[in-house]
XYZ file of C-alpha atoms in Angstrom:
201
model
C 46.561 3.614 -81.662
C 48.718 6.828 -81.382
C 49.764 6.417 -84.987
C 52.344 3.961 -83.811
C 50.544 0.695 -82.498
C 48.201 -1.734 -84.121
C 45.826 -3.745 -81.714
C 45.860 -7.391 -82.604
C 42.640 -9.058 -81.530
C 40.589 -8.695 -78.397
C 42.144 -8.067 -75.039
C 42.399 -10.407 -72.205
C 40.474 -9.316 -69.286
C 41.664 -9.610 -65.658
C 40.515 -8.650 -62.181
C 42.868 -5.559 -62.178
C 42.921 -4.570 -65.901
C 43.162 -5.594 -69.563
C 46.041 -6.785 -71.616
C 46.166 -6.040 -75.365
C 48.601 -7.639 -77.980
C 49.821 -4.696 -80.018
C 52.184 -4.476 -83.037
C 54.790 -1.661 -82.703
C 54.709 -0.389 -86.222
C 58.192 1.180 -86.104
C 59.854 -1.781 -84.431
C 58.045 -4.335 -86.312
C 57.500 -6.426 -82.972
C 54.462 -7.349 -80.824
C 54.190 -6.005 -77.319
C 51.797 -6.504 -74.449
C 49.995 -3.281 -73.465
C 48.436 -3.511 -70.073
C 45.902 -0.954 -68.692
C 44.311 -0.924 -65.176
C 40.545 -0.751 -64.972
C 38.857 2.599 -64.950
C 37.370 2.106 -61.630
C 40.728 1.806 -60.098
C 41.970 4.874 -61.750
C 39.382 6.870 -60.116
C 41.576 6.713 -56.904
C 44.517 9.076 -57.398
C 46.752 7.169 -55.005
C 46.290 3.949 -57.138
C 47.101 5.822 -60.298
C 50.242 7.208 -58.828
C 51.230 4.015 -57.279
C 50.628 2.140 -60.605
C 52.828 4.558 -62.475
C 55.604 4.464 -59.843
C 55.616 0.678 -59.556
C 55.674 0.196 -63.414
C 58.697 2.435 -63.348
C 60.368 0.246 -60.763
C 59.495 -2.814 -63.095
C 61.204 -0.925 -66.002
C 64.194 -0.342 -63.681
C 64.811 -4.026 -63.435
C 66.334 -3.831 -66.796
C 66.886 -6.937 -68.906
C 67.033 -10.502 -67.523
C 66.512 -13.825 -69.068
C 63.772 -14.747 -66.500
C 61.884 -11.582 -66.140
C 59.480 -10.219 -68.615
C 60.934 -6.851 -69.854
C 58.914 -3.710 -69.273
C 59.797 -0.905 -71.731
C 57.781 2.161 -70.720
C 54.461 3.698 -69.515
C 52.481 5.875 -71.836
C 49.349 7.891 -71.060
C 46.557 6.986 -73.587
C 43.331 8.894 -73.252
C 44.068 9.582 -69.694
C 44.834 5.911 -68.999
C 48.471 4.897 -67.827
C 49.447 2.074 -70.100
C 52.393 -0.123 -69.463
C 54.166 -1.694 -72.640
C 56.037 -4.938 -71.987
C 57.584 -7.911 -73.837
C 54.902 -10.050 -75.483
C 55.183 -13.779 -74.526
C 54.063 -16.387 -77.029
C 54.064 -19.369 -74.796
C 51.302 -18.378 -72.426
C 51.042 -18.709 -68.655
C 52.072 -21.378 -66.191
C 48.436 -21.980 -65.346
C 47.497 -22.585 -68.846
C 50.287 -25.205 -69.172
C 49.124 -26.864 -65.855
C 45.499 -27.037 -67.186
C 46.737 -28.639 -70.502
C 48.493 -31.332 -68.316
C 52.039 -30.495 -69.325
C 53.146 -31.149 -65.762
C 50.996 -34.130 -64.867
C 52.328 -37.275 -63.400
C 51.215 -39.218 -66.499
C 53.963 -37.626 -68.528
C 56.550 -39.116 -66.303
C 60.228 -37.831 -66.410
C 59.368 -35.243 -69.096
C 56.961 -33.477 -66.689
C 59.486 -33.671 -63.826
C 62.095 -31.982 -65.913
C 59.629 -29.345 -67.034
C 58.598 -28.661 -63.484
C 62.258 -28.314 -62.288
C 63.160 -26.069 -65.154
C 60.193 -23.760 -64.635
C 60.890 -23.628 -60.758
C 64.631 -22.721 -61.373
C 63.816 -20.127 -63.994
C 61.110 -18.572 -61.876
C 63.516 -18.428 -58.827
C 66.160 -16.712 -61.085
C 63.689 -14.085 -62.102
C 62.609 -13.352 -58.494
C 66.282 -13.363 -57.324
C 67.153 -10.823 -59.942
C 64.314 -8.538 -58.816
C 65.267 -8.968 -55.134
C 68.868 -7.931 -56.064
C 67.404 -4.727 -57.341
C 65.309 -4.419 -54.131
C 61.984 -5.089 -55.688
C 59.570 -7.610 -54.231
C 57.025 -9.006 -56.556
C 54.203 -9.678 -53.841
C 51.879 -11.520 -56.277
C 53.643 -14.729 -57.408
C 51.237 -17.194 -58.869
C 50.812 -19.372 -62.118
C 49.188 -16.502 -63.971
C 52.207 -14.273 -63.480
C 54.669 -16.743 -64.838
C 54.857 -16.650 -68.651
C 56.731 -18.704 -71.222
C 58.530 -17.777 -74.355
C 57.786 -19.674 -77.587
C 60.886 -21.752 -76.907
C 59.520 -22.703 -73.409
C 61.567 -20.539 -71.114
C 59.775 -19.220 -67.984
C 59.735 -15.446 -67.095
C 58.144 -13.731 -64.146
C 55.718 -10.921 -65.132
C 53.414 -8.328 -63.821
C 55.483 -6.250 -61.351
C 52.740 -3.442 -61.710
C 51.257 -4.196 -58.295
C 54.552 -4.865 -56.690
C 56.011 -2.490 -54.078
C 59.420 -1.037 -54.512
C 61.173 -1.667 -51.240
C 60.764 1.117 -48.870
C 58.123 2.825 -51.059
C 54.946 0.801 -50.320
C 53.096 2.133 -47.233
C 51.960 -0.048 -44.454
C 48.450 -0.371 -43.133
C 48.777 3.016 -41.424
C 50.674 4.624 -44.254
C 54.093 4.122 -42.653
C 56.893 2.432 -44.515
C 57.116 -1.409 -44.331
C 59.160 -3.074 -41.612
C 62.654 -4.014 -42.031
C 63.137 -7.739 -42.754
C 66.824 -8.541 -43.355
C 68.118 -6.877 -46.412
C 64.637 -6.148 -47.807
C 61.679 -4.200 -46.630
C 58.194 -5.703 -46.359
C 54.692 -4.442 -46.020
C 52.201 -6.230 -43.960
C 49.418 -4.924 -46.028
C 51.070 -5.706 -49.319
C 48.885 -6.661 -52.334
C 48.572 -10.307 -53.392
C 46.155 -13.143 -54.198
C 44.752 -14.810 -51.083
C 45.088 -18.396 -52.565
C 48.900 -17.911 -53.039
C 49.635 -16.047 -49.811
C 51.277 -17.672 -46.762
C 48.965 -18.338 -43.786
C 50.263 -15.487 -41.779
C 49.772 -12.971 -44.758
C 46.182 -14.208 -45.051
C 45.645 -13.687 -41.395
C 47.171 -10.059 -41.394
C 45.524 -8.970 -44.715
C 42.154 -10.515 -44.864
C 41.120 -11.279 -41.398
C 42.089 -8.347 -39.245
């Protein structure tokens, strides 16, 4: 791919896009390459928003509890974001494997507390850079091979003050940050008032 990347296996398919594991031939490391679905790219506003918000993710810089996003490349007309590859899978996968079950006793309790603290650290770092994730869920918390938790997928986040509200106006002020009532997210992980605003009205 582009004479620089080798695709490693089949992509993981999601509701919003595909994630490939690719080997950067010059660096000798594996990266995650995420591409939005073609049907989404047919909407010019979404394409522009995707690129802008990925650039905001890149702007977070390095932090031990956020997945690093390196750059966005245009591949055959598709904006593709290249980020750190995480060997340890998602929080959802670990939950499904029973790694946090009560049957594991204190080991599970310590794992839960560690994951919660590390996730909070990643979100705190993003908030300090005025970026709100807006879709925190088990699928967007990844683990390193050593078991450290990192927050990922800021690609649908809204940089504070940049994401338009329902009528296209900037979001309302909310303390030190700005929020958008019509912000993206996953219904099952939204607060009740967000569900009401976004999916009922």
